Amino acid sequence: MAILLSSNAQWVLVSTFLLGIAAGLIGTLSYWKQQSLMSDALAHAALPGIVLAFIVLREKNLLVLIIGATISGLIGAFCIQWIRSFSRIKDDAAMGMILSVFFGLGIMLLTIANRLPGGNQSGLESFIFGQAAAMVKQDVYIMSLLALVVILAVVLLFKEWKLLLFDPAFGQGLGLPIRFLNGFYTVLLVLAVVIGLQAVGVILIAALLIIPPVSARYWTHSFKGMLVLSALFGGFSGAVGTLISAMGSGWPTGPFIIVTAACLFLTSLIFGLEKGLLVQYLLHRRQKRSVSPKPIPPDWGMPPKVREG
Amino acid sequence: MSYTAWILLTASLVGLTCGLVGTLLILRRMAMMADAISHTVLLGIVIAFLATRSLHGIHMLVGAALAGLLTAFLVQWLHARGVREDASMGVVFTTLFAIGVILIATQVGNAHLDVEHALMGEIIFIPFNVTQLPVVGEVPLATLTLLIVTILVIALILLFYKEWKITSFDPALAASLGIPVGLMHYLFMTMVSVTAVASFDAVGAIMVVAMLITPAAAAYLWTDQLRIMFVLSGLFGVLAAFIGYYTAVWLDTSVSGSMAFATGLIFLVSILLSPKYGLLGKRLRPAQGEVK
């Protein structure tokens, strides 16, 4: 448990906890926007930005890398939008293309960056699967701060998000700046994705935005309840996954966080109060029991006879 | 054959197979399913590796095919239980991928299988791992696997050409004609997984998505005919392989990365210049109404 002994250990835990909360919150918004896989595309699209920022600066300054990642993620989002609206290529194909082509560009640049003097020790690879242990104090502060910004933005604008997601026409009628809110949502989404890159990694950060809301959905029907639960699930996965990955040397953080989230999902799928498998099974059985003792009428399924007289 | 020739041949085979399979992916609107399967194939490979301690041979294909089918099945199963399809895809493939990465990081350790190889492919090492064939002599193992898979894919497409066409464009009609739509779906998922694993050595788990989707999407902008789309998409895949290889040599960088990037360039040219659906084509024919 090296991570617990080191000086900034608790801080790393706090930051992955906050990251999980932020991801769970913004993930709920994208769940209802029906854009779950968008975060996956954005995360992959952020890779070239990270590497380019490193090549230009020649040092691993997390803030600059995050700015690079944000710009490149936003370019990716713009490209998806552009392909979707100006050609007959569908949504999913556009996302798949941007995701893989940007990732390819990122890998090209990464190979070049590794050849630069000092590039080999840069630890840029840790961005692919996430390495929370590689974070220094400054990284932790930046990450926690940005996660707090995302959390506050979702919580403070709760009413606005609700209107935007469920009745944008009504919101427009109330004078809500829908276009601005949509843009702001994309910025928050990209932000939540890029701050998670160092801890969870390019490939799996999307899962931290996708899995908690889907799990929360099994417990509640209310939007507010879903936000709270999803945030809790995300935060729990972030913290516990970080702890587990700290038990082995060189174990990547991202996969453990995601597997923790997946365990929560499985629990919700089975025991969840709304549409959980167990509840559904019990309901089904009770219904069968309440129905089956009655004798089935002999003309079951026949058209009702017209009574004469 | 020389070293370069083997690499180019391998890369072209990747481009060709992926282009052909990708055409059906685009038409069936299952592009993100390719992303999901290419990730979970990793788990199949790791488990096959743990079981046999070897990275080559038929069990890799079987493991990958099973992992792909498992993905398709789980996504379908969750979807049937009320989870939206994209969300259930996101849950399933990331979880299986994470399990695969954990297995690599904890079990396989520094063996022949490492995470970076799995992600980026090692096309430059392919010519070193050869096997002896009766007539042609020494052939790289990965190239041979790819060749077999390519032939298999072409055979399956030609054999069921009509069925693919009907199930892709009008599944309801296909079902009413008595074509087993569900079976075709899972056969197709198997094809995608086997293609992904055969290309795995060459381009890795993520760049194979670029090879699968992008050439086909580019071809989709040039034609309305399925036959031409197949041919074009395969050609674009091969073209991307050549452009990618020479770019990589020129810049001294990752071959698989620049192959993926080259598919993006081909798509960009297509979306700009295609006479019918490209931006330029639309600009030149302003008089015609917008037809979707």
Coordinates of C-alpha atoms in Angstrom, one line a residue:
Chain A
M1 CA 0.0 0.0 0.0
A2 CA 2.7 2.4 -1.0
I3 CA 0.2 5.0 -1.9
L4 CA -1.2 5.2 1.6
L5 CA 2.3 5.7 3.1
S6 CA 3.4 8.5 0.7
S7 CA 2.8 12.1 1.7
N8 CA 0.1 13.0 -0.8
A9 CA -1.6 9.6 -0.5
Q10 CA -4.9 10.9 1.0
W11 CA -4.9 13.7 -1.5
V12 CA -4.7 11.3 -4.4
L13 CA -7.6 9.4 -2.9
V14 CA -9.6 12.6 -2.5
S15 CA -8.9 13.6 -6.0
T16 CA -10.1 10.3 -7.6
F17 CA -13.1 10.4 -5.3
L18 CA -13.9 13.9 -6.6
L19 CA -13.2 12.8 -10.1
G20 CA -15.7 9.9 -9.7
I21 CA -18.4 12.3 -8.4
A22 CA -17.8 14.7 -11.3
A23 CA -17.9 11.9 -13.8
G24 CA -21.0 10.4 -12.3
L25 CA -22.8 13.7 -12.4
I26 CA -21.9 14.7 -16.0
G27 CA -22.4 11.1 -17.0
T28 CA -26.0 11.3 -15.9
L29 CA -26.5 14.3 -18.1
S30 CA -25.0 12.5 -21.1
Y31 CA -27.1 9.4 -20.3
W32 CA -30.2 11.5 -20.7
K33 CA -28.8 13.3 -23.8
Q34 CA -28.5 9.8 -25.3
Q35 CA -24.8 10.4 -25.8
S36 CA -23.2 7.8 -23.6
L37 CA -20.6 6.8 -26.2
M38 CA -19.7 10.5 -26.9
S39 CA -17.4 10.5 -23.9
D40 CA -15.5 7.6 -25.3
A41 CA -14.9 9.4 -28.5
L42 CA -13.9 12.6 -26.7
A43 CA -11.4 10.7 -24.5
H44 CA -9.6 9.1 -27.4
A45 CA -9.7 12.4 -29.3
A46 CA -7.9 14.1 -26.4
L47 CA -4.7 12.0 -26.8
P48 CA -3.1 14.0 -29.7
G49 CA -3.6 17.2 -27.7
I50 CA -1.8 15.8 -24.7
V51 CA 1.2 14.6 -26.7
L52 CA 1.4 17.8 -28.7
A53 CA 1.3 19.9 -25.6
F54 CA 4.2 17.8 -24.3
I55 CA 6.2 18.1 -27.5
V56 CA 5.8 21.9 -27.6
L57 CA 6.6 22.4 -23.9
R58 CA 9.0 19.5 -23.4
E59 CA 7.9 18.9 -19.9
K60 CA 4.9 17.2 -18.2
N61 CA 2.9 20.1 -16.8
L62 CA -0.5 18.7 -16.1
L63 CA -2.3 22.0 -16.5
V64 CA -0.9 22.5 -20.0
L65 CA -1.5 18.9 -20.9
I66 CA -5.1 19.3 -19.8
I67 CA -5.5 22.5 -21.9
G68 CA -4.1 20.6 -24.9
A69 CA -6.4 17.7 -24.3
T70 CA -9.4 20.0 -24.0
I71 CA -8.7 21.7 -27.3
S72 CA -8.2 18.5 -29.1
G73 CA -11.3 16.9 -27.5
L74 CA -13.3 19.9 -28.6
I75 CA -12.0 19.7 -32.1
G76 CA -13.0 16.0 -32.0
A77 CA -16.5 16.9 -30.9
F78 CA -16.7 19.6 -33.6
C79 CA -15.6 17.1 -36.3
I80 CA -18.3 14.6 -35.2
Q81 CA -20.9 17.3 -35.4
W82 CA -19.6 18.4 -38.8
I83 CA -19.6 14.9 -40.3
R84 CA -23.0 14.3 -38.9
S85 CA -24.6 17.4 -40.3
F86 CA -22.8 17.6 -43.6
S87 CA -22.7 14.1 -44.9
R88 CA -24.9 11.0 -44.8
I89 CA -22.6 9.3 -42.3
K90 CA -24.5 8.4 -39.2
D91 CA -23.8 9.3 -35.6
D92 CA -22.1 6.1 -34.5
A93 CA -19.9 5.9 -37.6
A94 CA -18.8 9.5 -37.1
M95 CA -17.9 8.8 -33.5
G96 CA -16.0 5.6 -34.3
M97 CA -14.0 7.3 -37.0
I98 CA -13.0 10.3 -34.9
L99 CA -12.2 8.1 -32.0
S100 CA -9.8 5.8 -33.9
V101 CA -8.3 8.3 -36.3
F102 CA -7.5 10.8 -33.5
F103 CA -6.1 7.9 -31.4
G104 CA -3.9 6.9 -34.3
L105 CA -2.6 10.4 -34.6
G106 CA -2.0 10.4 -30.9
I107 CA 0.0 7.2 -31.1
M108 CA 2.0 8.6 -34.1
L109 CA 2.9 11.7 -32.0
L110 CA 3.6 9.6 -28.9
T111 CA 6.2 7.5 -30.8
I112 CA 7.8 10.7 -31.9
A113 CA 7.6 12.3 -28.4
N114 CA 9.3 9.2 -26.9
R115 CA 12.3 9.8 -29.2
L116 CA 12.8 13.3 -28.0
P117 CA 15.4 13.9 -25.3
G118 CA 13.8 13.1 -22.0
G119 CA 10.6 11.9 -23.7
N120 CA 11.2 8.3 -22.6
Q121 CA 10.9 9.2 -19.0
S122 CA 7.9 11.5 -19.5
G123 CA 5.4 8.9 -18.4
L124 CA 3.1 9.9 -21.2
E125 CA 2.2 6.2 -21.5
S126 CA 0.5 6.4 -18.1
F127 CA -2.2 8.5 -19.8
I128 CA -3.4 5.5 -21.8
F129 CA -4.3 3.3 -18.8
G130 CA -4.1 5.8 -16.0
Q131 CA -1.5 5.8 -13.2
A132 CA -2.7 7.6 -10.1
A133 CA 0.6 6.8 -8.4
A134 CA 2.4 8.9 -10.9
M135 CA 0.6 12.0 -9.8
V136 CA 2.5 14.7 -7.9
K137 CA 0.9 17.1 -5.5
Q138 CA 0.4 19.8 -8.1
D139 CA -1.5 17.4 -10.4
V140 CA -3.7 16.4 -7.5
Y141 CA -4.6 20.0 -6.8
I142 CA -5.4 20.8 -10.4
M143 CA -7.5 17.7 -10.8
S144 CA -9.5 18.2 -7.6
L145 CA -10.0 21.8 -8.4
L146 CA -11.3 21.2 -11.9
A147 CA -13.5 18.3 -10.6
L148 CA -15.0 20.7 -8.1
V149 CA -15.7 23.2 -10.9
V150 CA -17.6 20.5 -12.8
I151 CA -19.5 19.3 -9.7
L152 CA -20.5 22.9 -8.9
A153 CA -21.6 23.6 -12.4
V154 CA -23.9 20.6 -12.5
V155 CA -25.3 21.2 -9.0
L156 CA -25.9 25.0 -9.3
L157 CA -27.5 24.7 -12.7
F158 CA -29.6 21.7 -11.7
K159 CA -32.9 23.3 -12.8
E160 CA -31.5 24.5 -16.1
W161 CA -30.1 21.0 -16.9
K162 CA -33.4 19.4 -16.1
L163 CA -35.2 21.7 -18.5
L164 CA -32.6 21.3 -21.1
L165 CA -32.8 17.5 -21.0
F166 CA -36.5 16.9 -20.6
D167 CA -38.3 19.8 -22.1
P168 CA -36.0 22.1 -24.1
A169 CA -39.0 23.7 -25.9
F170 CA -40.5 24.8 -22.6
G171 CA -37.1 26.0 -21.5
Q172 CA -36.8 28.1 -24.6
G173 CA -40.1 29.6 -23.9
L174 CA -38.9 30.5 -20.4
G175 CA -36.0 32.3 -22.0
L176 CA -33.4 29.7 -21.3
P177 CA -30.3 30.1 -23.5
I178 CA -30.5 26.6 -24.9
R179 CA -27.7 26.9 -27.4
F180 CA -25.4 28.3 -24.7
L181 CA -26.3 25.5 -22.3
N182 CA -25.6 22.9 -25.0
G183 CA -22.2 24.3 -25.6
F184 CA -21.5 24.6 -21.9
Y185 CA -22.5 20.9 -21.5
T186 CA -20.0 19.9 -24.1
V187 CA -17.3 21.9 -22.4
L188 CA -18.1 20.3 -19.0
L189 CA -18.1 16.9 -20.6
V190 CA -14.7 17.4 -22.2
L191 CA -13.4 18.8 -18.9
A192 CA -14.7 15.8 -16.9
V193 CA -13.1 13.5 -19.5
V194 CA -9.7 15.2 -19.6
I195 CA -9.1 15.6 -15.9
G196 CA -9.7 11.9 -15.5
L197 CA -7.1 11.0 -18.2
Q198 CA -4.1 10.8 -15.8
A199 CA -5.9 8.7 -13.2
V200 CA -8.1 6.5 -15.3
G201 CA -6.6 6.7 -18.8
V202 CA -7.7 7.6 -22.3
I203 CA -9.4 4.2 -23.0
L204 CA -11.4 3.7 -19.8
I205 CA -12.3 7.2 -18.6
A206 CA -15.5 6.9 -20.6
A207 CA -16.6 4.0 -18.6
L208 CA -16.6 6.1 -15.4
L209 CA -19.1 8.4 -17.1
I210 CA -21.2 5.6 -18.6
I211 CA -21.5 2.9 -15.9
P212 CA -22.6 4.9 -12.7
P213 CA -25.7 6.5 -14.3
V214 CA -26.8 3.1 -15.8
S215 CA -26.4 1.6 -12.3
A216 CA -28.2 4.4 -10.6
R217 CA -31.1 3.9 -13.0
Y218 CA -31.9 0.6 -11.3
W219 CA -32.6 2.4 -8.0
T220 CA -34.6 5.4 -8.8
H221 CA -36.8 7.1 -11.3
S222 CA -36.2 10.7 -10.2
F223 CA -33.6 12.7 -12.0
K224 CA -32.3 14.2 -8.8
G225 CA -32.0 10.8 -7.1
M226 CA -30.2 9.5 -10.2
L227 CA -27.7 12.4 -10.0
V228 CA -27.0 11.8 -6.4
L229 CA -26.7 8.0 -6.7
S230 CA -24.6 8.2 -9.8
A231 CA -22.2 10.6 -8.1
L232 CA -21.9 8.3 -5.1
F233 CA -21.3 5.3 -7.3
G234 CA -18.7 7.2 -9.3
G235 CA -16.9 8.5 -6.2
F236 CA -16.9 5.1 -4.5
S237 CA -15.5 3.4 -7.6
G238 CA -12.8 6.1 -8.0
A239 CA -11.6 5.8 -4.4
V240 CA -11.8 2.0 -4.0
G241 CA -10.3 1.4 -7.5
T242 CA -7.3 3.6 -6.6
L243 CA -6.9 1.8 -3.3
I244 CA -6.9 -1.7 -4.9
S245 CA -4.5 -0.6 -7.7
A246 CA -2.1 0.7 -5.0
M247 CA -1.7 -2.8 -3.7
G248 CA 0.5 -4.0 -6.6
S249 CA 3.5 -2.2 -8.0
G250 CA 2.9 -0.8 -11.4
W251 CA -0.7 -1.8 -11.5
P252 CA -2.7 0.6 -13.7
T253 CA -5.4 2.5 -11.8
G254 CA -8.0 2.8 -14.6
P255 CA -9.0 -0.8 -15.0
F256 CA -9.5 -1.3 -11.3
I257 CA -11.7 1.7 -11.0
I258 CA -13.8 0.5 -13.9
V259 CA -14.1 -3.1 -12.5
T260 CA -15.2 -1.6 -9.2
A261 CA -17.8 0.4 -11.0
A262 CA -18.8 -2.7 -12.9
C263 CA -19.3 -4.6 -9.6
L264 CA -21.6 -1.8 -8.4
F265 CA -23.5 -2.2 -11.7
L266 CA -23.9 -5.9 -11.3
T267 CA -25.2 -5.4 -7.8
S268 CA -27.7 -2.8 -9.0
L269 CA -28.7 -5.0 -11.9
I270 CA -29.6 -7.9 -9.6
F271 CA -30.8 -6.1 -6.5
G272 CA -32.0 -2.7 -7.8
L273 CA -35.4 -1.7 -6.7
E274 CA -36.5 -0.5 -10.1
K275 CA -36.4 -3.2 -12.7
G276 CA -33.7 -5.1 -10.9
L277 CA -33.6 -8.8 -11.8
L278 CA -34.5 -10.1 -8.3
V279 CA -37.4 -7.7 -7.8
Q280 CA -38.7 -8.5 -11.2
Y281 CA -38.4 -12.2 -10.5
L282 CA -40.2 -11.9 -7.2
L283 CA -43.0 -9.8 -8.7
H284 CA -43.3 -12.3 -11.5
R285 CA -43.6 -15.1 -9.1
R286 CA -46.1 -13.4 -6.9
Q287 CA -48.2 -12.6 -9.9
K288 CA -48.0 -16.1 -11.1
R289 CA -49.1 -17.4 -7.7
S290 CA -52.0 -14.9 -7.5
V291 CA -53.1 -15.9 -10.9
S292 CA -52.6 -19.7 -11.2
P293 CA -54.9 -21.0 -8.5
K294 CA -57.9 -19.7 -10.3
P295 CA -59.2 -22.3 -12.8
I296 CA -58.5 -21.2 -16.3
P297 CA -61.8 -20.8 -18.1
P298 CA -62.3 -23.4 -20.8
D299 CA -62.9 -20.9 -23.6
W300 CA -59.6 -19.0 -22.8
G301 CA -58.6 -17.0 -25.8
M302 CA -61.8 -17.5 -27.6
P303 CA -63.8 -14.4 -28.8
P304 CA -66.4 -13.5 -26.2
K305 CA -69.8 -15.0 -27.1
V306 CA -72.6 -12.7 -27.7
R307 CA -75.2 -13.5 -25.1
E308 CA -78.6 -13.8 -26.6
G309 CA -81.7 -12.5 -25.1
Chain B
M1 CA 10.2 -11.5 -50.4
S2 CA 11.9 -8.6 -48.7
Y3 CA 11.1 -7.2 -45.2
T4 CA 9.3 -4.2 -46.6
A5 CA 7.2 -6.3 -49.0
W6 CA 6.0 -8.6 -46.1
I7 CA 5.0 -5.6 -44.1
L8 CA 3.2 -4.0 -47.0
L9 CA 1.5 -7.3 -47.8
T10 CA 0.3 -7.7 -44.2
A11 CA -0.9 -4.1 -43.9
S12 CA -2.7 -4.4 -47.2
L13 CA -4.4 -7.6 -46.1
V14 CA -5.6 -5.8 -42.9
G15 CA -6.9 -2.9 -45.1
L16 CA -8.7 -5.3 -47.4
T17 CA -10.4 -7.5 -44.8
C18 CA -11.3 -4.6 -42.6
G19 CA -12.6 -2.6 -45.6
L20 CA -14.9 -5.5 -46.7
V21 CA -16.2 -6.2 -43.2
G22 CA -16.5 -2.5 -42.5
T23 CA -18.9 -2.0 -45.4
L24 CA -21.4 -4.2 -43.7
L25 CA -20.8 -2.5 -40.4
I26 CA -21.6 0.9 -41.8
L27 CA -24.7 -0.3 -43.6
R28 CA -26.0 -2.1 -40.6
R29 CA -25.3 1.0 -38.4
M30 CA -23.1 -1.0 -36.1
A31 CA -20.0 1.1 -36.2
M32 CA -19.7 1.4 -32.5
M33 CA -20.2 -2.3 -32.1
A34 CA -16.9 -2.7 -34.0
D35 CA -15.3 -0.5 -31.3
A36 CA -16.8 -2.6 -28.6
I37 CA -15.7 -5.9 -30.1
S38 CA -12.2 -4.7 -30.9
H39 CA -11.7 -3.9 -27.3
T40 CA -13.2 -7.1 -25.8
V41 CA -11.2 -9.2 -28.3
L42 CA -8.3 -8.3 -25.9
L43 CA -9.9 -10.3 -23.1
G44 CA -10.3 -13.3 -25.4
I45 CA -6.7 -13.2 -26.5
V46 CA -5.5 -12.9 -22.8
I47 CA -7.6 -15.8 -21.7
A48 CA -6.5 -17.9 -24.7
F49 CA -2.9 -17.0 -23.9
L50 CA -3.3 -17.9 -20.2
A51 CA -4.8 -21.2 -21.2
T52 CA -2.2 -22.2 -23.8
R53 CA 0.8 -19.9 -23.1
S54 CA 1.2 -19.2 -26.8
L55 CA 0.4 -16.2 -28.8
H56 CA -0.3 -17.8 -32.1
G57 CA -2.5 -20.3 -33.7
I58 CA -6.1 -21.2 -34.0
H59 CA -7.0 -20.9 -30.3
M60 CA -6.4 -17.1 -30.5
L61 CA -9.0 -16.9 -33.2
V62 CA -11.4 -19.0 -31.2
G63 CA -10.9 -17.1 -28.0
A64 CA -11.4 -13.8 -29.9
A65 CA -14.5 -15.1 -31.7
L66 CA -16.0 -16.2 -28.3
A67 CA -15.2 -12.9 -26.7
G68 CA -16.8 -11.1 -29.6
L69 CA -19.9 -13.2 -29.4
L70 CA -20.1 -12.7 -25.7
T71 CA -20.0 -9.0 -26.2
A72 CA -22.7 -9.1 -28.8
F73 CA -24.8 -11.3 -26.6
L74 CA -24.3 -9.3 -23.4
V75 CA -25.1 -6.0 -25.1
Q76 CA -28.3 -7.6 -26.6
W77 CA -29.2 -9.1 -23.2
L78 CA -28.9 -5.8 -21.3
H79 CA -30.7 -4.0 -24.0
A80 CA -33.6 -6.4 -23.7
R81 CA -33.7 -5.6 -20.0
G82 CA -34.3 -1.9 -20.6
V83 CA -30.8 -0.4 -20.8
R84 CA -30.4 1.8 -23.8
E85 CA -28.2 0.2 -26.5
D86 CA -25.3 2.6 -26.5
A87 CA -25.2 2.6 -22.7
S88 CA -25.2 -1.2 -22.5
M89 CA -22.4 -1.3 -25.1
G90 CA -20.5 1.2 -23.0
V91 CA -20.9 -0.9 -19.9
V92 CA -20.1 -4.2 -21.4
F93 CA -17.0 -3.5 -23.5
T94 CA -15.2 -1.2 -21.0
T95 CA -15.7 -3.8 -18.3
L96 CA -14.5 -6.7 -20.3
F97 CA -11.5 -4.6 -21.6
A98 CA -10.7 -3.6 -18.0
I99 CA -10.7 -7.2 -16.9
G100 CA -8.4 -8.0 -19.8
V101 CA -5.9 -5.2 -18.9
I102 CA -5.9 -6.3 -15.3
L103 CA -5.2 -9.9 -16.3
I104 CA -2.3 -8.7 -18.4
A105 CA -0.9 -6.4 -15.7
T106 CA -1.1 -9.0 -12.9
Q107 CA -0.9 -12.4 -14.5
V108 CA 1.0 -12.3 -17.7
G109 CA 3.5 -9.8 -16.5
N110 CA 6.4 -9.3 -18.8
A111 CA 5.7 -12.3 -21.0
H112 CA 5.2 -11.9 -24.7
L113 CA 1.9 -10.2 -24.3
D114 CA 2.2 -6.6 -23.1
V115 CA -0.3 -3.9 -23.0
E116 CA 1.4 -1.6 -25.4
H117 CA 1.7 -4.3 -28.0
A118 CA -2.0 -5.0 -27.6
L119 CA -2.8 -1.3 -28.2
M120 CA -0.5 -0.3 -30.9
G121 CA 0.3 -3.5 -32.8
E122 CA 3.8 -4.6 -33.7
I123 CA 3.7 -4.7 -37.5
I124 CA 7.5 -4.1 -37.8
F125 CA 8.2 -7.4 -35.9
I126 CA 5.8 -9.5 -38.0
P127 CA 8.4 -10.6 -40.6
F128 CA 10.6 -12.1 -37.9
N129 CA 8.1 -14.7 -36.7
V130 CA 7.9 -17.1 -39.7
T131 CA 6.6 -20.5 -40.3
Q132 CA 7.5 -23.1 -43.0
L133 CA 4.9 -23.8 -45.8
P134 CA 5.3 -26.6 -48.3
V135 CA 5.4 -24.7 -51.6
V136 CA 6.1 -21.0 -50.9
G137 CA 8.7 -21.5 -48.2
E138 CA 8.9 -19.1 -45.2
V139 CA 5.8 -17.1 -44.4
P140 CA 5.3 -14.8 -41.4
L141 CA 2.7 -16.4 -39.1
A142 CA 0.6 -13.2 -38.8
T143 CA 0.4 -12.8 -42.5
L144 CA -0.7 -16.3 -43.0
T145 CA -3.4 -16.0 -40.4
L146 CA -4.6 -12.8 -42.1
L147 CA -4.6 -14.4 -45.5
I148 CA -6.8 -17.2 -44.3
V149 CA -9.1 -14.8 -42.6
T150 CA -9.3 -12.6 -45.7
I151 CA -10.2 -15.6 -47.9
L152 CA -12.8 -16.7 -45.3
V153 CA -14.4 -13.2 -45.2
I154 CA -14.5 -12.9 -49.0
A155 CA -16.0 -16.4 -49.3
L156 CA -18.7 -15.7 -46.7
I157 CA -19.6 -12.4 -48.3
L158 CA -19.8 -13.9 -51.8
L159 CA -21.7 -17.0 -50.5
F160 CA -24.4 -15.0 -48.7
Y161 CA -24.2 -11.9 -50.8
K162 CA -28.0 -11.7 -51.3
E163 CA -28.7 -12.5 -47.7
W164 CA -26.2 -9.8 -46.4
K165 CA -27.8 -7.3 -48.8
I166 CA -31.4 -8.0 -47.6
T167 CA -30.6 -8.3 -43.9
S168 CA -28.6 -5.1 -44.0
F169 CA -31.1 -2.9 -45.9
D170 CA -34.4 -4.4 -44.8
P171 CA -34.3 -6.8 -41.9
A172 CA -38.1 -7.0 -41.7
L173 CA -38.3 -8.1 -45.3
A174 CA -35.5 -10.6 -44.7
A175 CA -37.3 -12.1 -41.8
S176 CA -40.5 -12.4 -43.7
L177 CA -38.6 -14.2 -46.5
G178 CA -37.4 -16.8 -44.0
I179 CA -33.8 -15.6 -43.8
P180 CA -32.5 -16.3 -40.2
V181 CA -31.8 -12.7 -39.3
G182 CA -30.6 -13.4 -35.8
L183 CA -28.2 -16.1 -37.0
M184 CA -26.8 -13.7 -39.7
H185 CA -26.3 -11.1 -36.9
Y186 CA -24.2 -13.5 -34.8
L187 CA -22.3 -14.8 -37.9
F188 CA -21.5 -11.2 -38.7
M189 CA -20.3 -10.5 -35.2
T190 CA -18.1 -13.6 -35.4
M191 CA -16.6 -12.2 -38.7
V192 CA -15.9 -8.8 -37.0
S193 CA -14.2 -10.5 -34.1
V194 CA -12.1 -12.8 -36.2
T195 CA -11.1 -9.9 -38.4
A196 CA -10.2 -7.8 -35.4
V197 CA -8.0 -10.5 -33.9
A198 CA -6.3 -11.3 -37.1
S199 CA -5.4 -7.6 -37.5
F200 CA -4.5 -7.4 -33.9
D201 CA -0.8 -8.2 -34.3
A202 CA -0.5 -5.7 -37.1
V203 CA -2.5 -2.7 -35.9
G204 CA -3.6 -3.3 -32.3
A205 CA -6.9 -3.2 -30.6
I206 CA -8.0 0.4 -31.2
M207 CA -6.5 1.3 -34.6
V208 CA -8.4 -1.7 -36.1
V209 CA -11.5 0.4 -35.5
A210 CA -10.2 3.0 -37.9
M211 CA -9.4 0.3 -40.5
L212 CA -12.9 -1.1 -40.1
I213 CA -15.0 2.0 -40.1
T214 CA -13.2 4.8 -42.0
P215 CA -12.6 3.3 -45.4
A216 CA -16.1 2.0 -45.5
A217 CA -17.5 5.4 -44.5
A218 CA -15.4 7.0 -47.2
A219 CA -16.7 4.5 -49.8
Y220 CA -20.2 5.2 -48.6
L221 CA -19.8 8.8 -49.8
W222 CA -18.8 7.8 -53.3
T223 CA -21.5 5.2 -54.3
D224 CA -25.0 3.9 -53.8
Q225 CA -24.2 0.4 -55.0
L226 CA -23.3 -2.3 -52.6
R227 CA -21.0 -4.1 -55.0
I228 CA -19.0 -0.9 -55.7
M229 CA -18.9 0.0 -52.1
F230 CA -17.3 -3.3 -51.2
V231 CA -14.6 -2.8 -53.9
L232 CA -14.0 0.8 -53.0
S233 CA -13.8 0.2 -49.3
G234 CA -11.3 -2.6 -49.8
L235 CA -9.2 -0.4 -52.1
F236 CA -9.3 2.5 -49.6
G237 CA -8.1 0.1 -46.9
V238 CA -5.2 -1.1 -49.0
L239 CA -4.4 2.5 -50.0
A240 CA -4.4 3.6 -46.4
A241 CA -2.0 0.7 -45.6
F242 CA 0.5 2.0 -48.2
I243 CA 0.1 5.7 -47.3
G244 CA 0.4 4.8 -43.7
Y245 CA 3.5 2.7 -44.1
Y246 CA 5.5 5.2 -46.1
T247 CA 4.4 8.1 -43.9
A248 CA 5.6 6.1 -40.9
V249 CA 8.9 5.4 -42.6
W250 CA 9.3 9.1 -43.5
L251 CA 8.5 10.4 -40.0
D252 CA 10.0 7.4 -38.3
T253 CA 6.9 6.7 -36.2
S254 CA 4.3 4.1 -35.4
V255 CA 3.1 2.3 -38.6
S256 CA -0.3 1.4 -37.1
G257 CA -0.9 4.9 -35.9
S258 CA -0.1 6.4 -39.3
M259 CA -2.3 3.8 -41.0
A260 CA -5.2 4.9 -38.9
F261 CA -4.4 8.5 -39.6
A262 CA -4.2 7.7 -43.3
T263 CA -7.8 6.4 -43.3
G264 CA -8.8 9.7 -41.8
L265 CA -7.1 11.6 -44.6
I266 CA -8.9 9.4 -47.2
F267 CA -12.2 10.1 -45.5
L268 CA -11.4 13.8 -45.5
V269 CA -10.7 13.8 -49.2
S270 CA -13.9 11.9 -49.8
I271 CA -16.1 14.2 -47.8
L272 CA -14.7 17.2 -49.7
L273 CA -14.4 15.8 -53.2
S274 CA -17.0 13.1 -53.7
P275 CA -19.2 14.2 -56.6
K276 CA -22.5 13.0 -55.1
Y277 CA -22.3 13.4 -51.3
G278 CA -19.2 15.5 -50.9
L279 CA -19.2 19.1 -49.9
L280 CA -17.8 20.2 -53.2
G281 CA -20.3 18.2 -55.2
K282 CA -23.1 19.8 -53.2
R283 CA -21.6 23.3 -53.8
L284 CA -21.5 22.6 -57.6
R285 CA -25.1 21.5 -57.9
P286 CA -27.0 24.1 -55.9
A287 CA -30.0 24.0 -58.1
Q288 CA -31.0 20.5 -57.0
G289 CA -33.1 20.2 -54.0
E290 CA -31.7 18.6 -50.9
V291 CA -32.4 14.8 -51.2
K292 CA -31.7 12.7 -48.2

